[in-house]
Amino acid sequence: MYFDTHAHYYDESFDPDRDETIKDCYAKGISMILNASSNLESAKACVDLADKYPFMYAAVGFHPHDAKEFNEDSPEQLMKLCKNPKVRAIGEIGLDYYYGHSEKDVQKRVFTKQMELARHLNLPVIIHNRDAHFDCMDIVRRFPEVSGEFHCYSGSAEMAKELLDMGWYLGFGGVVTFKNARKVIEVLEMCPTDRILLETDCPYLSPVPNRGKRNDSRNLLYIAEKIAEIKGMDVKELVLTAAENGRSLFGIKG
Ligand code: NI
């Protein structure tokens, strides 16, 4: 009963074997998958996947890399997609100052606009934050009514504490299995189990022992094993708790 709360199965790297891979993930116990988009085109692709597979859900939004594509029609276009009941979040949205594919001011404006949209639609958000902790927190604090997940959490334990106090969830993926994972392990040690979400971010960020290869939801097992070890928990219990957390945040019943 795994819930992969962050995937990108529309990515072209899955073109040769998408259906086969998704079906095998389900057969191997991945019973829920949420695909997150990066622009309007991938948002539509996420919705199509959610329509095709009963166990798939979608998040729609503009990633900071694609913030420059966001225009005055975008909120309306996203709202239309949100009419589909399988769309459970606005995401992934946020700031990325590491790559800086869009100007900082553009990223901040587009992030803010999408936080407004989430507030208006009463949907959770999925945040991408890379090397932009200060500005990201500044915007998040301005929306006390909006909550959600910091995906692939990379901030400090101190920042995690503030987010947890505000009711946010933290997403953990392949990075926890890497040798240089000291910082994220420190966060996991202090994060209550009822706020942990499991994610692959596939096709990116494959965990050890598959690091460097294309990622998919079947690798969630390695991530769960590592987190269970850190938390001193049974893997099964961790997996069930994390799936329940995801269902609760994204309002998925059954
Ligand atoms: Ni992602």
XYZ file of C-alpha atoms and ligand atoms in Angstrom:
255
model
C 0.000 0.000 0.000
C 2.576 2.577 -1.124
C 1.622 6.140 -2.060
C 4.134 7.799 -4.375
C 3.164 11.430 -3.733
C 5.427 12.940 -6.384
C 6.018 11.550 -9.867
C 6.302 12.738 -13.453
C 5.064 9.822 -15.573
C 4.311 12.158 -18.477
C 8.064 12.644 -18.909
C 9.370 11.587 -22.321
C 11.787 9.119 -20.732
C 8.701 6.941 -20.123
C 7.567 7.080 -23.766
C 8.902 3.617 -24.684
C 7.266 1.724 -21.792
C 4.930 4.027 -19.853
C 1.885 1.742 -19.574
C 3.994 -1.314 -18.822
C 5.917 0.502 -16.055
C 2.810 2.008 -14.451
C 0.973 -1.325 -14.491
C 3.947 -3.129 -12.963
C 4.222 -0.475 -10.214
C 0.598 -1.135 -9.325
C 1.178 -4.888 -9.400
C 4.143 -4.408 -7.008
C 2.010 -2.637 -4.392
C 2.184 1.024 -5.410
C -1.505 1.661 -4.891
C -1.550 5.462 -5.320
C 0.529 7.819 -7.458
C 0.268 11.590 -7.729
C 1.810 13.209 -10.798
C 2.950 16.815 -10.443
C 3.139 19.134 -13.436
C 5.528 21.885 -14.466
C 3.484 23.895 -17.005
C 0.117 23.859 -18.794
C 1.083 21.094 -21.206
C 2.291 18.723 -18.480
C -0.696 19.684 -16.298
C -2.979 18.399 -19.056
C -0.835 15.266 -19.321
C -1.161 14.690 -15.543
C -4.950 14.989 -15.806
C -4.994 12.551 -18.751
C -2.993 10.015 -16.740
C -5.336 10.441 -13.758
C -8.316 9.859 -16.058
C -6.711 6.735 -17.475
C -5.631 5.055 -14.210
C -7.995 4.856 -11.208
C -5.015 4.907 -8.782
C -3.429 8.053 -10.248
C -4.045 11.629 -9.106
C -2.821 14.966 -10.410
C -1.372 18.270 -9.260
C -1.497 21.152 -11.712
C 0.729 24.217 -11.700
C 3.772 25.988 -13.099
C 7.195 24.892 -11.812
C 9.637 27.764 -11.134
C 11.684 26.621 -14.168
C 8.645 27.319 -16.367
C 7.450 30.418 -14.501
C 8.209 32.505 -17.587
C 5.464 30.610 -19.468
C 2.812 31.708 -16.951
C 0.582 34.439 -18.430
C -2.704 36.217 -17.696
C -4.736 33.268 -19.031
C -2.912 30.693 -16.893
C -5.007 30.971 -13.679
C -8.213 30.430 -15.669
C -6.681 27.474 -17.546
C -5.526 25.868 -14.292
C -8.927 26.447 -12.691
C -10.580 24.620 -15.574
C -8.315 21.601 -15.016
C -9.099 21.687 -11.275
C -12.739 20.902 -12.066
C -11.595 17.320 -12.580
C -12.022 15.579 -9.186
C -8.729 13.691 -9.638
C -6.828 17.004 -9.412
C -5.909 17.102 -5.723
C -3.342 19.940 -5.477
C -1.704 22.949 -7.095
C 1.872 21.975 -7.913
C 4.584 21.863 -8.303
C 5.105 25.548 -7.606
C 7.816 27.473 -5.789
C 11.280 28.894 -6.297
C 14.500 27.504 -7.763
C 17.515 29.799 -7.477
C 19.955 26.947 -8.161
C 19.168 26.633 -11.854
C 17.470 30.023 -12.249
C 15.714 29.066 -15.511
C 13.280 31.946 -14.898
C 14.108 35.384 -13.408
C 13.776 35.588 -9.607
C 11.118 38.295 -9.749
C 9.103 36.283 -12.274
C 9.395 33.165 -10.097
C 8.191 35.044 -7.005
C 5.255 36.625 -8.836
C 4.131 33.323 -10.391
C 4.541 31.449 -7.091
C 2.440 34.096 -5.297
C -0.262 33.990 -7.989
C -0.541 30.209 -7.638
C -0.714 30.436 -3.834
C -3.647 32.827 -4.354
C -5.230 30.286 -6.677
C -4.799 27.476 -4.115
C -6.399 29.672 -1.451
C -9.282 30.484 -3.780
C -9.841 26.817 -4.694
C -9.134 25.567 -1.165
C -6.547 23.070 -2.475
C -3.209 22.064 -0.922
C 0.022 23.003 -2.707
C 3.171 21.077 -3.569
C 6.236 23.260 -3.150
C 9.536 22.977 -4.991
C 12.224 24.937 -3.168
C 15.856 24.862 -4.181
C 18.361 27.313 -2.706
C 15.531 29.782 -2.103
C 14.624 29.050 1.538
C 14.341 32.670 2.669
C 12.069 33.928 -0.139
C 10.055 30.702 -0.145
C 9.256 30.979 3.561
C 8.486 34.673 3.130
C 5.770 33.859 0.573
C 4.455 30.814 2.469
C 4.027 32.873 5.663
C 1.822 35.329 3.769
C -0.722 32.537 3.143
C -1.643 31.085 6.544
C -4.795 29.570 5.005
C -2.776 27.536 2.487
C -0.985 24.353 3.453
C 0.551 21.399 1.693
C 3.839 19.654 1.133
C 7.428 20.769 0.753
C 8.512 18.146 -1.754
C 12.015 16.652 -1.611
C 12.613 18.678 1.539
C 16.053 20.292 1.541
C 15.864 22.994 4.220
C 17.203 23.060 7.758
C 15.674 21.387 10.816
C 14.818 24.857 12.103
C 12.830 25.702 8.962
C 11.170 22.274 9.141
C 10.028 23.024 12.673
C 8.370 26.250 11.564
C 6.610 24.460 8.682
C 5.464 21.593 10.918
C 4.104 24.093 13.433
C 2.125 25.677 10.587
C 0.680 22.257 9.681
C 2.786 21.449 6.605
C 3.926 18.007 5.443
C 7.461 17.172 4.283
C 8.220 14.944 1.283
C 11.255 12.647 1.283
C 12.730 10.801 -1.684
C 15.902 9.202 -3.023
C 18.187 11.799 -1.428
C 17.732 10.101 1.980
C 19.694 7.113 0.653
C 22.646 9.195 -0.597
C 25.963 9.296 1.265
C 25.762 13.073 1.848
C 22.269 12.918 3.359
C 23.274 14.144 6.822
C 21.083 17.281 6.740
C 17.918 15.543 5.567
C 18.451 12.736 8.098
C 18.586 15.349 10.857
C 15.212 16.658 9.636
C 13.740 13.146 9.491
C 14.836 12.489 13.062
C 12.771 15.427 14.309
C 9.829 15.101 11.877
C 6.755 13.406 13.417
C 5.736 10.316 11.436
C 2.287 11.772 10.775
C 3.873 14.482 8.574
C 6.124 12.316 6.419
C 5.266 11.738 2.757
C 7.092 9.284 0.508
C 7.967 10.284 -3.036
C 10.205 9.265 -5.910
C 10.191 12.425 -8.104
C 10.638 9.894 -10.918
C 12.188 9.787 -13.498
C 14.695 11.818 -11.425
C 16.577 11.131 -8.193
C 16.759 7.330 -8.112
C 17.687 6.060 -4.667
C 20.689 3.855 -3.925
C 21.150 1.090 -5.220
C 19.670 2.381 -8.487
C 21.196 5.857 -8.368
C 21.888 7.241 -11.830
C 19.261 5.060 -13.539
C 15.765 6.146 -14.547
C 13.614 6.229 -11.429
C 10.100 4.825 -11.007
C 7.714 4.163 -8.101
C 9.012 0.631 -7.518
C 12.082 2.276 -5.936
C 9.900 3.654 -3.142
C 10.814 0.514 -1.220
C 14.469 1.623 -0.815
C 13.391 5.073 0.359
C 10.898 3.606 2.845
C 13.502 1.162 4.199
C 15.954 3.973 4.874
C 13.360 6.219 6.547
C 12.036 3.331 8.663
C 15.611 2.669 9.793
C 16.081 6.332 10.777
C 12.757 6.395 12.636
C 13.333 2.975 14.237
C 10.076 1.709 12.762
C 8.829 -1.327 10.957
C 8.902 -0.626 7.169
C 5.298 -1.717 6.709
C 4.100 0.580 9.457
C 6.047 3.506 7.978
C 4.641 2.850 4.493
C 1.056 2.676 5.788
C 1.445 5.810 7.900
C 2.960 7.767 5.000
C 0.168 6.620 2.655
C -2.438 7.679 5.219
C -0.705 11.079 5.517
C -0.891 11.519 1.743
C -4.551 10.549 1.642
C -5.344 12.981 4.397
C -3.447 15.910 2.821
C -4.770 15.316 -0.696
C -8.287 14.384 0.422
C -8.285 10.891 -1.071
C -10.880 8.600 0.453
C -11.135 4.806 0.561
Ni 9.211 17.054 -9.249
